[in-house]
mmCIF file of the C-alpha atoms, coordinates in Angstrom:
data_MODEL
# 
_entry.id   MODEL 
# 
loop_
_atom_site.group_PDB 
_atom_site.id 
_atom_site.type_symbol 
_atom_site.label_atom_id 
_atom_site.label_alt_id 
_atom_site.label_comp_id 
_atom_site.label_asym_id 
_atom_site.label_entity_id 
_atom_site.label_seq_id 
_atom_site.pdbx_PDB_ins_code 
_atom_site.Cartn_x 
_atom_site.Cartn_y 
_atom_site.Cartn_z 
_atom_site.occupancy 
_atom_site.B_iso_or_equiv 
_atom_site.pdbx_formal_charge 
_atom_site.auth_seq_id 
_atom_site.auth_comp_id 
_atom_site.auth_asym_id 
_atom_site.auth_atom_id 
_atom_site.pdbx_PDB_model_num 
ATOM 1   C CA . GLN A 1 1   ? 0.019   -0.027 0.052   1.00 0.00 ? 1   GLN A CA 1 
ATOM 2   C CA . VAL A 1 2   ? 1.572   3.167  -0.973  1.00 0.00 ? 2   VAL A CA 1 
ATOM 3   C CA . ARG A 1 3   ? 0.481   6.499  0.507   1.00 0.00 ? 3   ARG A CA 1 
ATOM 4   C CA . LEU A 1 4   ? 0.590   10.140 -1.463  1.00 0.00 ? 4   LEU A CA 1 
ATOM 5   C CA . ALA A 1 5   ? 0.524   13.524 0.243   1.00 0.00 ? 5   ALA A CA 1 
ATOM 6   C CA . GLU A 1 6   ? 0.425   16.645 -2.123  1.00 0.00 ? 6   GLU A CA 1 
ATOM 7   C CA . SER A 1 7   ? 1.679   20.000 -0.714  1.00 0.00 ? 7   SER A CA 1 
ATOM 8   C CA . GLY A 1 8   ? 3.073   23.312 -2.214  1.00 0.00 ? 8   GLY A CA 1 
ATOM 9   C CA . GLY A 1 9   ? -0.105  24.382 -4.475  1.00 0.00 ? 9   GLY A CA 1 
ATOM 10  C CA . GLY A 1 10  ? -1.382  28.203 -4.346  1.00 0.00 ? 10  GLY A CA 1 
ATOM 11  C CA . SER A 1 11  ? -2.208  31.210 -5.556  1.00 0.00 ? 11  SER A CA 1 
ATOM 12  C CA . VAL A 1 12  ? 0.156   33.191 -8.418  1.00 0.00 ? 12  VAL A CA 1 
ATOM 13  C CA . GLN A 1 13  ? -0.355  35.393 -10.856 1.00 0.00 ? 13  GLN A CA 1 
ATOM 14  C CA . ALA A 1 14  ? 0.173   34.453 -15.023 1.00 0.00 ? 14  ALA A CA 1 
ATOM 15  C CA . GLY A 1 15  ? 4.312   33.972 -15.264 1.00 0.00 ? 15  GLY A CA 1 
ATOM 16  C CA . GLY A 1 16  ? 5.161   33.040 -11.571 1.00 0.00 ? 16  GLY A CA 1 
ATOM 17  C CA . SER A 1 17  ? 6.544   29.893 -10.549 1.00 0.00 ? 17  SER A CA 1 
ATOM 18  C CA . LEU A 1 18  ? 5.460   27.069 -7.777  1.00 0.00 ? 18  LEU A CA 1 
ATOM 19  C CA . ARG A 1 19  ? 6.680   23.840 -6.688  1.00 0.00 ? 19  ARG A CA 1 
ATOM 20  C CA . LEU A 1 20  ? 4.731   20.479 -5.835  1.00 0.00 ? 20  LEU A CA 1 
ATOM 21  C CA . SER A 1 21  ? 5.836   17.812 -3.287  1.00 0.00 ? 21  SER A CA 1 
ATOM 22  C CA . CYS A 1 22  ? 4.352   14.553 -2.865  1.00 0.00 ? 22  CYS A CA 1 
ATOM 23  C CA . ALA A 1 23  ? 5.360   12.599 -0.357  1.00 0.00 ? 23  ALA A CA 1 
ATOM 24  C CA . ALA A 1 24  ? 5.169   9.147  -0.740  1.00 0.00 ? 24  ALA A CA 1 
ATOM 25  C CA . SER A 1 25  ? 4.801   6.376  2.530   1.00 0.00 ? 25  SER A CA 1 
ATOM 26  C CA . GLY A 1 26  ? 3.602   2.861  3.048   1.00 0.00 ? 26  GLY A CA 1 
ATOM 27  C CA . SER A 1 27  ? 6.319   1.073  0.562   1.00 0.00 ? 27  SER A CA 1 
ATOM 28  C CA . THR A 1 28  ? 9.659   0.907  -1.314  1.00 0.00 ? 28  THR A CA 1 
ATOM 29  C CA . TYR A 1 29  ? 9.447   3.602  -3.614  1.00 0.00 ? 29  TYR A CA 1 
ATOM 30  C CA . ASP A 1 30  ? 11.727  1.756  -6.351  1.00 0.00 ? 30  ASP A CA 1 
ATOM 31  C CA . GLY A 1 31  ? 9.948   0.450  -9.181  1.00 0.00 ? 31  GLY A CA 1 
ATOM 32  C CA . TYR A 1 32  ? 6.962   2.888  -9.871  1.00 0.00 ? 32  TYR A CA 1 
ATOM 33  C CA . CYS A 1 33  ? 6.128   4.885  -12.184 1.00 0.00 ? 33  CYS A CA 1 
ATOM 34  C CA . MET A 1 34  ? 5.189   8.519  -10.524 1.00 0.00 ? 34  MET A CA 1 
ATOM 35  C CA . GLY A 1 35  ? 2.958   10.493 -12.414 1.00 0.00 ? 35  GLY A CA 1 
ATOM 36  C CA . TRP A 1 36  ? 1.416   14.276 -11.771 1.00 0.00 ? 36  TRP A CA 1 
ATOM 37  C CA . PHE A 1 37  ? -1.870  14.524 -13.098 1.00 0.00 ? 37  PHE A CA 1 
ATOM 38  C CA . ARG A 1 38  ? -4.427  17.580 -12.944 1.00 0.00 ? 38  ARG A CA 1 
ATOM 39  C CA . GLN A 1 39  ? -8.038  18.320 -13.140 1.00 0.00 ? 39  GLN A CA 1 
ATOM 40  C CA . ALA A 1 40  ? -9.610  21.374 -13.922 1.00 0.00 ? 40  ALA A CA 1 
ATOM 41  C CA . PRO A 1 41  ? -13.729 21.999 -13.319 1.00 0.00 ? 41  PRO A CA 1 
ATOM 42  C CA . GLY A 1 42  ? -15.860 20.738 -15.607 1.00 0.00 ? 42  GLY A CA 1 
ATOM 43  C CA . LYS A 1 43  ? -12.796 18.844 -17.593 1.00 0.00 ? 43  LYS A CA 1 
ATOM 44  C CA . GLU A 1 44  ? -11.009 15.686 -17.934 1.00 0.00 ? 44  GLU A CA 1 
ATOM 45  C CA . ARG A 1 45  ? -8.117  14.856 -16.214 1.00 0.00 ? 45  ARG A CA 1 
ATOM 46  C CA . GLU A 1 46  ? -4.949  15.616 -17.845 1.00 0.00 ? 46  GLU A CA 1 
ATOM 47  C CA . ALA A 1 47  ? -1.794  13.827 -17.518 1.00 0.00 ? 47  ALA A CA 1 
ATOM 48  C CA . VAL A 1 48  ? 0.985   16.269 -16.587 1.00 0.00 ? 48  VAL A CA 1 
ATOM 49  C CA . ALA A 1 49  ? 4.427   14.252 -16.463 1.00 0.00 ? 49  ALA A CA 1 
ATOM 50  C CA . ARG A 1 50  ? 6.081   11.194 -15.273 1.00 0.00 ? 50  ARG A CA 1 
ATOM 51  C CA . ILE A 1 51  ? 8.965   9.583  -13.965 1.00 0.00 ? 51  ILE A CA 1 
ATOM 52  C CA . TYR A 1 52  ? 10.083  6.019  -13.571 1.00 0.00 ? 52  TYR A CA 1 
ATOM 53  C CA . THR A 1 53  ? 11.590  6.192  -10.336 1.00 0.00 ? 53  THR A CA 1 
ATOM 54  C CA . VAL A 1 54  ? 14.549  3.732  -11.243 1.00 0.00 ? 54  VAL A CA 1 
ATOM 55  C CA . GLY A 1 55  ? 16.317  5.583  -13.204 1.00 0.00 ? 55  GLY A CA 1 
ATOM 56  C CA . GLY A 1 56  ? 14.703  9.049  -13.309 1.00 0.00 ? 56  GLY A CA 1 
ATOM 57  C CA . SER A 1 57  ? 13.380  8.806  -16.902 1.00 0.00 ? 57  SER A CA 1 
ATOM 58  C CA . THR A 1 58  ? 10.703  11.515 -17.630 1.00 0.00 ? 58  THR A CA 1 
ATOM 59  C CA . LEU A 1 59  ? 7.850   12.269 -19.856 1.00 0.00 ? 59  LEU A CA 1 
ATOM 60  C CA . TYR A 1 60  ? 5.928   15.455 -20.508 1.00 0.00 ? 60  TYR A CA 1 
ATOM 61  C CA . ALA A 1 61  ? 2.395   16.417 -22.067 1.00 0.00 ? 61  ALA A CA 1 
ATOM 62  C CA . ASP A 1 62  ? 2.708   19.121 -24.709 1.00 0.00 ? 62  ASP A CA 1 
ATOM 63  C CA . THR A 1 63  ? 1.262   21.754 -22.888 1.00 0.00 ? 63  THR A CA 1 
ATOM 64  C CA . VAL A 1 64  ? 3.721   22.034 -20.361 1.00 0.00 ? 64  VAL A CA 1 
ATOM 65  C CA . LYS A 1 65  ? 7.185   20.871 -21.880 1.00 0.00 ? 65  LYS A CA 1 
ATOM 66  C CA . GLY A 1 66  ? 9.586   23.491 -21.341 1.00 0.00 ? 66  GLY A CA 1 
ATOM 67  C CA . ARG A 1 67  ? 7.611   25.085 -18.483 1.00 0.00 ? 67  ARG A CA 1 
ATOM 68  C CA . PHE A 1 68  ? 7.569   22.000 -15.852 1.00 0.00 ? 68  PHE A CA 1 
ATOM 69  C CA . THR A 1 69  ? 9.989   19.756 -14.486 1.00 0.00 ? 69  THR A CA 1 
ATOM 70  C CA . ILE A 1 70  ? 9.291   16.868 -12.626 1.00 0.00 ? 70  ILE A CA 1 
ATOM 71  C CA . SER A 1 71  ? 11.860  15.172 -10.140 1.00 0.00 ? 71  SER A CA 1 
ATOM 72  C CA . GLN A 1 72  ? 12.513  13.255 -7.326  1.00 0.00 ? 72  GLN A CA 1 
ATOM 73  C CA . ASP A 1 73  ? 14.385  12.658 -4.299  1.00 0.00 ? 73  ASP A CA 1 
ATOM 74  C CA . ASN A 1 74  ? 14.785  8.869  -3.813  1.00 0.00 ? 74  ASN A CA 1 
ATOM 75  C CA . ALA A 1 75  ? 16.146  9.485  -0.312  1.00 0.00 ? 75  ALA A CA 1 
ATOM 76  C CA . LYS A 1 76  ? 13.173  11.316 0.979   1.00 0.00 ? 76  LYS A CA 1 
ATOM 77  C CA . ASN A 1 77  ? 10.339  9.215  -0.923  1.00 0.00 ? 77  ASN A CA 1 
ATOM 78  C CA . THR A 1 78  ? 9.427   12.468 -2.318  1.00 0.00 ? 78  THR A CA 1 
ATOM 79  C CA . LEU A 1 79  ? 8.377   13.677 -5.742  1.00 0.00 ? 79  LEU A CA 1 
ATOM 80  C CA . TYR A 1 80  ? 8.307   17.163 -7.012  1.00 0.00 ? 80  TYR A CA 1 
ATOM 81  C CA . LEU A 1 81  ? 6.975   19.364 -9.734  1.00 0.00 ? 81  LEU A CA 1 
ATOM 82  C CA . GLN A 1 82  ? 8.627   22.620 -10.519 1.00 0.00 ? 82  GLN A CA 1 
ATOM 83  C CA . MET A 1 83  ? 6.219   24.600 -12.801 1.00 0.00 ? 83  MET A CA 1 
ATOM 84  C CA . ASN A 1 84  ? 7.500   27.812 -14.258 1.00 0.00 ? 84  ASN A CA 1 
ATOM 85  C CA . SER A 1 85  ? 5.924   30.842 -16.640 1.00 0.00 ? 85  SER A CA 1 
ATOM 86  C CA . LEU A 1 86  ? 2.219   29.421 -14.941 1.00 0.00 ? 86  LEU A CA 1 
ATOM 87  C CA . LYS A 1 87  ? -0.454  30.333 -17.512 1.00 0.00 ? 87  LYS A CA 1 
ATOM 88  C CA . PRO A 1 88  ? -4.018  30.827 -16.360 1.00 0.00 ? 88  PRO A CA 1 
ATOM 89  C CA . GLU A 1 89  ? -4.983  27.577 -17.950 1.00 0.00 ? 89  GLU A CA 1 
ATOM 90  C CA . ASP A 1 90  ? -2.641  26.045 -15.708 1.00 0.00 ? 90  ASP A CA 1 
ATOM 91  C CA . THR A 1 91  ? -5.098  26.404 -12.981 1.00 0.00 ? 91  THR A CA 1 
ATOM 92  C CA . ALA A 1 92  ? -6.900  22.928 -11.648 1.00 0.00 ? 92  ALA A CA 1 
ATOM 93  C CA . MET A 1 93  ? -6.382  20.653 -8.629  1.00 0.00 ? 93  MET A CA 1 
ATOM 94  C CA . TYR A 1 94  ? -2.957  18.936 -9.230  1.00 0.00 ? 94  TYR A CA 1 
ATOM 95  C CA . PHE A 1 95  ? -2.657  15.170 -7.979  1.00 0.00 ? 95  PHE A CA 1 
ATOM 96  C CA . CYS A 1 96  ? 0.559   12.839 -7.472  1.00 0.00 ? 96  CYS A CA 1 
ATOM 97  C CA . ALA A 1 97  ? -0.034  9.240  -8.421  1.00 0.00 ? 97  ALA A CA 1 
ATOM 98  C CA . ALA A 1 98  ? 1.613   5.573  -8.639  1.00 0.00 ? 98  ALA A CA 1 
ATOM 99  C CA . HIS A 1 99  ? 1.564   2.311  -10.029 1.00 0.00 ? 99  HIS A CA 1 
ATOM 100 C CA . PHE A 1 100 ? 4.024   -0.238 -9.898  1.00 0.00 ? 100 PHE A CA 1 
ATOM 101 C CA . ALA A 1 101 ? 6.286   -0.544 -13.159 1.00 0.00 ? 101 ALA A CA 1 
ATOM 102 C CA . SER A 1 102 ? 8.714   -3.511 -13.808 1.00 0.00 ? 102 SER A CA 1 
ATOM 103 C CA . SER A 1 103 ? 10.643  -1.292 -15.964 1.00 0.00 ? 103 SER A CA 1 
ATOM 104 C CA . SER A 1 104 ? 10.633  1.999  -17.549 1.00 0.00 ? 104 SER A CA 1 
ATOM 105 C CA . ALA A 1 105 ? 9.203   0.801  -20.647 1.00 0.00 ? 105 ALA A CA 1 
ATOM 106 C CA . TYR A 1 106 ? 5.895   0.870  -18.520 1.00 0.00 ? 106 TYR A CA 1 
ATOM 107 C CA . CYS A 1 107 ? 5.961   4.060  -17.509 1.00 0.00 ? 107 CYS A CA 1 
ATOM 108 C CA . ILE A 1 108 ? 7.513   6.650  -20.061 1.00 0.00 ? 108 ILE A CA 1 
ATOM 109 C CA . THR A 1 109 ? 7.691   4.421  -23.666 1.00 0.00 ? 109 THR A CA 1 
ATOM 110 C CA . TYR A 1 110 ? 4.119   3.021  -23.153 1.00 0.00 ? 110 TYR A CA 1 
ATOM 111 C CA . PRO A 1 111 ? 2.860   5.205  -20.767 1.00 0.00 ? 111 PRO A CA 1 
ATOM 112 C CA . ARG A 1 112 ? -0.410  3.743  -19.094 1.00 0.00 ? 112 ARG A CA 1 
ATOM 113 C CA . ALA A 1 113 ? -4.039  6.070  -18.831 1.00 0.00 ? 113 ALA A CA 1 
ATOM 114 C CA . SER A 1 114 ? -4.686  7.333  -15.640 1.00 0.00 ? 114 SER A CA 1 
ATOM 115 C CA . ALA A 1 115 ? -7.012  4.696  -14.502 1.00 0.00 ? 115 ALA A CA 1 
ATOM 116 C CA . TYR A 1 116 ? -3.895  2.374  -14.680 1.00 0.00 ? 116 TYR A CA 1 
ATOM 117 C CA . PHE A 1 117 ? -2.761  4.157  -11.651 1.00 0.00 ? 117 PHE A CA 1 
ATOM 118 C CA . GLN A 1 118 ? -3.796  2.559  -8.216  1.00 0.00 ? 118 GLN A CA 1 
ATOM 119 C CA . TYR A 1 119 ? -2.220  5.123  -5.964  1.00 0.00 ? 119 TYR A CA 1 
ATOM 120 C CA . TRP A 1 120 ? -3.569  8.756  -5.459  1.00 0.00 ? 120 TRP A CA 1 
ATOM 121 C CA . GLY A 1 121 ? -2.793  11.832 -3.365  1.00 0.00 ? 121 GLY A CA 1 
ATOM 122 C CA . GLN A 1 122 ? -5.941  13.927 -1.898  1.00 0.00 ? 122 GLN A CA 1 
ATOM 123 C CA . GLY A 1 123 ? -4.558  16.844 -4.671  1.00 0.00 ? 123 GLY A CA 1 
ATOM 124 C CA . THR A 1 124 ? -3.690  20.541 -4.235  1.00 0.00 ? 124 THR A CA 1 
ATOM 125 C CA . GLN A 1 125 ? -4.921  22.847 -5.528  1.00 0.00 ? 125 GLN A CA 1 
ATOM 126 C CA . VAL A 1 126 ? -3.136  25.758 -8.105  1.00 0.00 ? 126 VAL A CA 1 
ATOM 127 C CA . THR A 1 127 ? -4.791  28.731 -9.083  1.00 0.00 ? 127 THR A CA 1 
ATOM 128 C CA . VAL A 1 128 ? -3.432  31.142 -11.758 1.00 0.00 ? 128 VAL A CA 1 
ATOM 129 C CA . SER A 1 129 ? -4.478  34.412 -12.429 1.00 0.00 ? 129 SER A CA 1 
ATOM 130 C CA . SER A 1 130 ? -3.850  36.609 -15.178 1.00 0.00 ? 130 SER A CA 1 
# 
């Protein structure tokens, strides 16, 4: 059982930055595909970025590529999402999620749909004003 807890959301003006954190507990951190997702009111949940905990391979949505950076601190079992050059359309509830993956292929090369992620945090709100 993996427990995830996000923090770091808030309100910021367009062009600003925020860093989200996701603390994982309850299981070994290695061998998981960790992802950040977001969902705005009335919209479908969107995958933002993923990282495979062994080796650190990453994958980004086109909408955030070049602005967001996913990273991890394996010693602290913590996942991060550094968000720069924020836009009003980045406003959403952000969730971290995890699923076991035996290799990066099942996380990065052939990314799984959000329904495949077994573990989810409670979410943290990000609001970007224009």
